[in-house]
Short mmCIF file of C-alpha atoms in Angstrom, two decimals:
data_model
loop_
_atom_site.label_atom_id
_atom_site.label_comp_id
_atom_site.label_asym_id
_atom_site.label_seq_id
_atom_site.Cartn_x
_atom_site.Cartn_y
_atom_site.Cartn_z
CA MET O 1 -3.77 26.36 -9.20
CA SER O 2 -1.28 24.34 -11.19
CA SER O 3 1.47 21.84 -10.70
CA THR O 4 5.05 23.06 -10.33
CA GLY O 5 5.94 25.29 -13.24
CA GLY O 6 2.27 26.13 -13.95
CA HIS O 7 0.20 25.53 -17.06
CA GLY O 8 -0.78 29.17 -17.48
CA MET O 9 -4.40 28.15 -17.89
CA ALA O 10 -6.35 31.35 -17.31
CA ALA O 11 -10.09 31.47 -17.87
CA GLY O 12 -10.78 32.47 -21.48
CA PRO O 13 -13.85 34.01 -23.10
CA ALA O 14 -15.43 30.59 -23.57
CA GLY O 15 -15.08 29.74 -19.86
CA LEU O 16 -18.42 29.24 -18.18
CA ALA O 17 -17.56 28.84 -14.50
CA ARG O 18 -17.99 32.51 -13.63
CA GLY O 19 -21.63 32.65 -14.68
CA ALA O 20 -23.17 29.24 -14.20
CA ALA O 21 -23.00 26.26 -11.88
CA ILE O 22 -21.28 23.32 -13.54
CA PRO O 23 -23.29 20.08 -13.23
CA LEU O 24 -21.72 16.95 -11.76
CA LEU O 25 -21.86 14.73 -14.84
CA TRP O 26 -20.92 11.56 -12.96
CA ARG O 27 -24.36 11.72 -11.35
CA TRP O 28 -25.80 11.25 -14.83
CA GLY O 29 -23.77 8.11 -15.55
CA LEU O 30 -20.75 9.69 -17.23
CA SER O 31 -17.26 8.70 -16.15
CA PRO O 32 -15.19 10.73 -13.66
CA ASP O 33 -12.80 11.52 -16.54
CA ALA O 34 -15.66 12.99 -18.60
CA ASP O 35 -16.78 15.02 -15.59
CA LEU O 36 -13.23 16.34 -15.07
CA VAL O 37 -12.72 17.20 -18.75
CA TYR O 38 -16.08 19.00 -18.99
CA ARG O 39 -15.30 20.92 -15.82
CA ALA O 40 -11.96 22.02 -17.31
CA LEU O 41 -13.58 23.13 -20.59
CA ALA O 42 -16.44 24.91 -18.84
CA THR O 43 -14.07 26.66 -16.44
CA PHE O 44 -11.22 27.64 -18.75
CA GLY O 45 -12.70 27.58 -22.23
CA ALA O 46 -11.96 25.72 -25.47
CA ARG O 47 -8.91 23.45 -25.51
CA SER O 48 -7.32 21.03 -27.94
CA LEU O 49 -7.03 17.37 -27.02
CA PRO O 50 -3.25 17.53 -26.41
CA ALA O 51 -3.63 20.68 -24.28
CA LEU O 52 -6.42 19.12 -22.20
CA ALA O 53 -4.42 15.96 -21.61
CA ALA O 54 -1.38 17.98 -20.56
CA ASP O 55 -3.33 20.37 -18.34
CA LEU O 56 -5.15 17.56 -16.52
CA GLY O 57 -2.21 15.16 -16.37
CA LEU O 58 -4.26 12.51 -18.19
CA PRO O 59 -3.05 10.08 -20.88
CA VAL O 60 -4.23 11.27 -24.30
CA ARG O 61 -6.32 8.11 -24.79
CA ARG O 62 -8.27 8.80 -21.57
CA ALA O 63 -8.82 12.44 -22.47
CA ARG O 64 -10.00 11.39 -25.96
CA ALA O 65 -12.43 8.82 -24.50
CA ALA O 66 -13.79 11.48 -22.12
CA LEU O 67 -14.32 13.93 -24.99
CA GLU O 68 -16.14 11.25 -26.98
CA GLU O 69 -18.45 10.72 -23.99
CA LEU O 70 -19.15 14.45 -23.86
CA LEU O 71 -19.76 14.57 -27.60
CA ALA O 72 -22.27 11.70 -27.33
CA VAL O 73 -24.41 13.65 -24.84
CA ARG O 74 -23.90 17.00 -26.61
CA ALA O 75 -21.88 18.44 -23.75
CA ALA O 76 -18.98 19.41 -26.02
CA VAL O 77 -18.52 20.51 -29.63
CA ALA O 78 -15.83 18.78 -31.67
CA PRO O 79 -13.27 20.91 -33.55
CA ARG O 80 -13.74 21.44 -37.29
CA ARG O 81 -10.12 20.50 -37.94
CA ARG O 82 -8.06 17.72 -36.45
CA ALA O 83 -5.84 19.85 -34.23
CA GLY O 84 -8.55 22.34 -33.31
CA ALA O 85 -10.05 23.10 -29.94
CA TRP O 86 -12.98 21.33 -28.27
CA GLU O 87 -15.62 23.73 -26.97
CA PRO O 88 -17.96 23.26 -23.98
CA VAL O 89 -21.73 23.50 -24.28
CA ALA O 90 -23.42 25.72 -21.69
CA PRO O 91 -24.40 23.84 -18.50
CA ALA O 92 -28.11 24.65 -18.85
CA ALA O 93 -28.18 23.14 -22.35
CA VAL O 94 -26.25 20.08 -21.15
CA LEU O 95 -28.75 19.47 -18.35
CA ARG O 96 -31.68 19.83 -20.77
CA GLU O 97 -30.16 17.21 -23.04
CA LEU O 98 -29.40 14.83 -20.17
CA ARG O 99 -32.95 15.16 -18.84
CA ARG O 100 -34.32 14.49 -22.33
CA ARG O 101 -32.28 11.30 -22.56
CA ARG O 102 -33.32 9.99 -19.14
CA PRO O 103 -36.10 7.41 -19.61
CA THR O 104 -39.20 8.40 -17.66
CA VAL O 105 -42.17 6.15 -16.94
CA VAL O 106 -45.19 7.97 -15.56
CA ASP O 107 -47.81 5.27 -15.91
CA LEU O 108 -49.61 5.60 -12.57
CA GLY O 109 -51.84 2.60 -13.22
CA GLU O 110 -48.81 0.39 -13.82
CA TYR O 111 -47.12 1.83 -10.73
CA ALA O 112 -50.15 0.91 -8.62
CA ARG O 113 -50.25 -2.65 -9.98
CA ARG O 114 -46.52 -3.08 -9.48
CA HIS O 115 -46.72 -1.69 -5.94
CA ARG O 116 -49.42 -4.20 -5.02
CA ALA O 117 -47.55 -7.05 -6.71
CA VAL O 118 -44.31 -6.29 -4.85
CA VAL O 119 -46.03 -5.99 -1.49
CA GLY O 120 -48.07 -9.10 -2.15
CA ALA O 121 -44.97 -11.05 -3.09
CA ALA O 122 -43.08 -9.81 -0.04
CA LEU O 123 -45.77 -10.40 2.54
CA PRO O 124 -46.50 -13.93 3.70
CA ARG O 125 -50.08 -15.08 3.53
CA VAL O 126 -51.23 -14.54 7.08
CA ALA O 127 -54.84 -15.32 7.89
CA GLY O 128 -56.66 -12.37 9.40
CA LEU O 129 -53.84 -9.90 8.70
CA ARG O 130 -54.66 -6.65 10.48
CA ALA O 131 -53.29 -3.17 10.14
CA ILE O 132 -53.93 0.13 11.86
CA HIS O 133 -55.07 2.79 9.38
CA LEU O 134 -53.48 6.18 10.01
CA ALA O 135 -56.03 8.38 8.32
CA ASP O 136 -53.96 11.18 6.73
CA ARG O 137 -50.52 12.80 6.41
CA ALA O 138 -50.79 14.71 9.69
CA THR O 139 -51.72 11.56 11.63
CA THR O 140 -48.92 9.66 9.89
CA ARG O 141 -46.32 12.30 10.81
CA ARG O 142 -47.40 12.28 14.45
CA ARG O 143 -47.12 8.48 14.54
CA ILE O 144 -43.68 8.58 12.90
CA ALA O 145 -42.52 11.00 15.59
CA GLU O 146 -43.83 8.64 18.31
CA LEU O 147 -42.08 5.62 16.77
CA ASN O 148 -38.86 7.58 16.24
CA ALA O 149 -38.85 8.55 19.90
CA VAL O 150 -38.73 4.91 21.05
CA GLU O 151 -36.35 3.55 18.40
CA ARG O 152 -33.17 2.09 19.87
CA ARG O 153 -31.23 0.36 17.09
CA GLU O 154 -32.19 0.78 13.44
CA HIS O 155 -34.36 2.82 11.07
CA LEU O 156 -34.93 1.63 7.47
CA SER O 157 -36.75 3.48 4.70
CA LEU O 158 -37.54 3.22 1.00
CA ASN O 159 -38.37 6.44 -0.85
CA PRO O 160 -39.69 6.29 -4.44
CA GLU O 161 -40.10 10.09 -4.65
CA ARG O 162 -37.76 12.03 -6.95
CA SER O 163 -38.44 15.27 -5.09
CA PHE O 164 -39.87 16.28 -1.73
CA THR O 165 -42.10 19.18 -0.72
CA PRO O 166 -40.64 21.78 1.65
CA ASP O 167 -43.22 20.72 4.25
CA ALA O 168 -42.04 17.09 4.07
CA VAL O 169 -38.40 18.11 4.47
CA ARG O 170 -39.17 20.40 7.42
CA ALA O 171 -41.11 17.61 9.13
CA ALA O 172 -38.49 14.91 8.52
CA LEU O 173 -35.18 16.66 9.25
CA PRO O 174 -35.57 17.19 13.03
CA LEU O 175 -36.63 13.56 13.51
CA ASP O 176 -33.73 12.23 11.43
CA ARG O 177 -31.22 14.35 13.32
CA GLN O 178 -32.58 13.10 16.62
CA LEU O 179 -32.09 9.50 15.47
CA LEU O 180 -28.49 10.15 14.48
CA ALA O 181 -27.78 12.02 17.71
CA ARG O 182 -28.94 8.95 19.64
CA GLY O 183 -26.68 6.63 17.62
CA ILE O 184 -29.50 4.91 15.68
CA GLU O 185 -28.33 3.25 12.45
CA VAL O 186 -30.26 4.93 9.59
CA ARG O 187 -30.36 3.42 6.09
CA THR O 188 -32.33 4.97 3.24
CA CYS O 189 -32.76 3.68 -0.30
CA GLY O 190 -34.09 6.21 -2.81
CA VAL O 191 -34.08 7.15 -6.49
CA PRO O 192 -31.96 9.75 -8.33
CA PRO O 193 -33.34 13.27 -7.78
CA GLU O 194 -35.54 14.91 -10.37
CA ASP O 195 -32.85 17.18 -11.81
CA GLY O 196 -30.30 14.36 -11.92
CA ASP O 197 -27.61 16.65 -10.61
CA ARG O 198 -28.57 17.92 -7.18
CA ALA O 199 -26.88 15.98 -4.39
CA ARG O 200 -29.55 15.52 -1.76
CA GLY O 201 -28.17 18.00 0.73
CA THR O 202 -30.23 16.75 3.65
CA VAL O 203 -28.94 13.21 3.17
CA ARG O 204 -25.31 14.27 2.69
CA GLU O 205 -25.30 16.66 5.61
CA ALA O 206 -27.05 14.33 8.02
CA GLY O 207 -24.53 11.57 7.45
CA TRP O 208 -26.69 8.45 7.35
CA ASP O 209 -26.19 5.56 4.90
CA TYR O 210 -27.87 6.35 1.59
CA ARG O 211 -28.08 4.41 -1.68
CA GLU O 212 -30.00 4.80 -4.93
CA LEU O 213 -31.77 2.57 -7.45
CA PRO O 214 -33.24 3.64 -10.81
CA ASP O 215 -36.61 2.61 -9.44
CA VAL O 216 -37.90 1.94 -5.91
CA PRO O 217 -41.18 -0.01 -5.99
CA LEU O 218 -42.85 1.27 -2.82
CA LYS O 219 -42.64 3.68 0.09
CA LEU O 220 -41.73 1.94 3.35
CA MET O 221 -40.48 2.72 6.85
CA VAL O 222 -39.40 0.07 9.37
CA PHE O 223 -38.70 0.91 13.02
CA ASP O 224 -36.35 -1.42 14.94
CA ARG O 225 -37.59 -4.33 12.79
CA ARG O 226 -40.81 -4.46 14.79
CA VAL O 227 -43.20 -1.92 13.18
CA ALA O 228 -43.61 -1.09 9.48
CA LEU O 229 -45.49 1.73 7.76
CA LEU O 230 -46.82 1.49 4.18
CA PRO O 231 -49.01 3.93 2.22
CA ALA O 232 -52.65 2.87 2.20
CA ASP O 233 -52.88 3.97 -1.45
CA PRO O 234 -49.64 4.29 -3.47
CA LEU O 235 -51.29 6.86 -5.75
CA ASP O 236 -52.64 9.05 -2.96
CA LEU O 237 -50.45 9.65 0.06
CA ASP O 238 -53.27 11.76 1.53
CA ALA O 239 -55.18 8.49 1.91
CA GLY O 240 -53.02 7.74 4.93
CA THR O 241 -50.77 4.90 6.01
CA LEU O 242 -51.04 1.29 7.16
CA GLU O 243 -49.19 0.35 10.36
CA LEU O 244 -48.25 -3.34 10.64
CA ASP O 245 -46.59 -5.07 13.59
CA ASP O 246 -47.07 -8.78 12.79
CA PRO O 247 -43.51 -10.23 13.20
CA ALA O 248 -43.75 -12.39 10.06
CA VAL O 249 -44.95 -9.44 7.98
CA VAL O 250 -42.31 -7.06 9.32
CA ASP O 251 -39.56 -9.66 8.75
CA ALA O 252 -40.74 -10.06 5.14
CA LEU O 253 -40.62 -6.31 4.56
CA VAL O 254 -37.14 -6.11 6.10
CA GLY O 255 -36.10 -8.88 3.70
CA LEU O 256 -37.47 -6.84 0.79
CA PHE O 257 -35.54 -3.78 1.97
CA GLU O 258 -32.30 -5.79 2.26
CA ARG O 259 -32.69 -7.22 -1.26
CA LEU O 260 -33.14 -3.75 -2.73
CA TRP O 261 -30.32 -2.34 -0.59
CA SER O 262 -27.90 -5.04 -1.77
CA THR O 263 -28.35 -4.00 -5.42
CA ALA O 264 -28.47 -0.22 -4.84
CA GLU O 265 -25.42 2.02 -5.25
CA ASP O 266 -23.95 4.92 -3.35
CA PRO O 267 -24.45 7.86 -5.75
CA ARG O 268 -21.14 9.33 -4.61
CA ARG O 269 -19.16 6.29 -5.80
CA GLY O 270 -17.12 7.12 -8.87
CA GLY O 271 -17.56 10.82 -8.25
CA VAL O 272 -15.88 13.32 -6.03
CA SER O 273 -16.06 12.37 -2.36
CA PRO O 274 -16.74 14.97 0.30
CA ILE O 275 -13.54 16.72 1.39
CA GLU O 276 -12.83 17.91 4.92
CA LEU O 277 -10.04 20.50 5.12
CA THR O 278 -7.79 21.06 8.13
CA SER O 279 -7.35 24.61 9.39
CA ARG O 280 -3.86 24.74 7.85
CA GLU O 281 -5.16 23.50 4.48
CA GLN O 282 -7.91 26.12 4.57
CA ALA O 283 -5.41 28.87 5.33
CA VAL O 284 -2.98 27.75 2.59
CA LEU O 285 -5.73 27.37 -0.02
CA GLY O 286 -7.19 30.75 0.91
CA LEU O 287 -3.90 32.51 0.31
CA LEU O 288 -3.14 30.65 -2.92
CA ALA O 289 -6.65 31.49 -4.16
CA GLU O 290 -5.87 35.19 -3.52
CA GLY O 291 -2.84 34.91 -5.82
CA HIS O 292 -0.02 34.23 -3.36
CA THR O 293 2.94 32.07 -4.34
CA ASP O 294 4.18 29.34 -2.04
CA SER O 295 6.86 31.77 -0.82
CA SER O 296 4.52 34.66 0.02
CA ALA O 297 1.93 32.29 1.53
CA ALA O 298 4.64 30.82 3.76
CA GLN O 299 5.64 34.32 4.90
CA GLN O 300 2.03 35.22 5.68
CA LEU O 301 1.51 32.08 7.76
CA GLY O 302 4.93 32.08 9.42
CA ILE O 303 5.84 28.63 8.11
CA SER O 304 8.38 27.33 5.62
CA GLN O 305 7.88 26.88 1.87
CA ARG O 306 8.59 23.19 2.41
CA THR O 307 5.61 23.01 4.77
CA ILE O 308 3.40 24.62 2.09
CA ALA O 309 4.59 22.04 -0.44
CA TYR O 310 4.05 19.14 2.00
CA THR O 311 0.56 20.44 2.85
CA MET O 312 -0.45 20.62 -0.81
CA ARG O 313 1.08 17.23 -1.63
CA ALA O 314 -0.74 15.57 1.27
CA LEU O 315 -4.04 17.15 0.19
CA MET O 316 -3.56 16.01 -3.42
CA ASP O 317 -2.84 12.47 -2.23
CA ARG O 318 -5.94 12.47 -0.02
CA VAL O 319 -8.22 13.75 -2.77
CA GLY O 320 -6.64 11.34 -5.27
CA VAL O 321 -5.41 13.81 -7.89
CA GLU O 322 -2.03 14.17 -9.53
CA ASN O 323 -1.41 17.91 -9.70
CA ARG O 324 -2.57 21.25 -8.33
CA PHE O 325 -4.74 22.00 -11.34
CA GLN O 326 -6.73 18.79 -10.82
CA LEU O 327 -6.95 19.62 -7.11
CA GLY O 328 -8.51 23.01 -7.89
CA LEU O 329 -11.15 21.35 -10.07
CA ALA O 330 -11.87 18.69 -7.46
CA LEU O 331 -12.29 21.28 -4.70
CA GLY O 332 -14.57 23.30 -6.92
CA ALA O 333 -16.65 20.19 -7.74
CA THR O 334 -17.35 19.57 -4.07
CA ARG O 335 -17.84 23.30 -3.42
CA VAL O 336 -15.20 23.30 -0.69
CA VAL O 337 -13.85 26.41 -2.39
CA GLY O 338 -14.87 28.44 -5.40
CA PRO O 339 -13.00 28.35 -8.74
CA LEU O 340 -9.31 28.84 -8.03
CA PRO O 341 -6.96 30.83 -10.27
CA ASP O 342 -3.90 29.26 -11.80
CA VAL O 343 -1.19 29.90 -9.16
CA PRO O 344 2.24 28.57 -10.09
CA ALA O 345 4.15 26.90 -7.28
CA ASP O 346 7.62 28.19 -6.55
CA PRO O 347 10.33 25.91 -7.96
CA ALA O 348 11.58 25.33 -4.42
#
């Protein structure tokens, strides 16, 4: 789609959107402008700086800064001559480069020492501290289900894992949905996923509060601020779990959770927020995506052209973009719709 008058920006031979998913670069620390510019290059092919700025409705200085960001992470190739076109690098190659740049620490011995140090610092020194040992994963999952069933107010969790096994997801999802259905406040603090790009679908779809830190020091679950579960061995989750219910200990662990939560960030901040479309917006976008003009879409829906224009303007304002071309990219980024063709609006 395009703003009134149209930019005529059809997908060229260098466009990548037809054959590959375009990564969300803001999840890797790049700016929303860089994400938008890469998405435009990958979708429509090589463009000069002035053309990109005009197509996206961005000031030239912002488009230039975004291109410099992309160049720094090898997501774009600079033109050989000053007025030449910038070219996108294939998404798979961009992701490989971003993964290579991400610092990874896989020192399990250090992780174990740090885990013990954090827990030791968080827990008060209580004489004769006792814990129930849940012997293995199966026993732990059964106990989690029992505690979930009697929760009434709040569920807190820390997850240091960068990926989860299918078994773990299948076991957790029904319990989490039950909590939300009963109105329990659920807060989870995790780490960026392994591929750096995949929005954690289960978290997004379920709708609970979720934040991320570069590093989460331990795995923890707290039920209604009265019972806490910790792994018995941070290096071997098959070694089972410790269940603690001493009020002073649980309060200390809640305090640790709140300190981490206060410094964590919503991974969606600075990126493209989820978009919910009304039935009218869905109908209008569907027709425009098929190649209709505002006039023919209005005839199909039995409404006026002015209503089409108002619907599109309201949607652009809600998404926070300035023209129809930016709207098409934003909708594609959140997968509300697939890539949309450039459909000029009628002058009316």
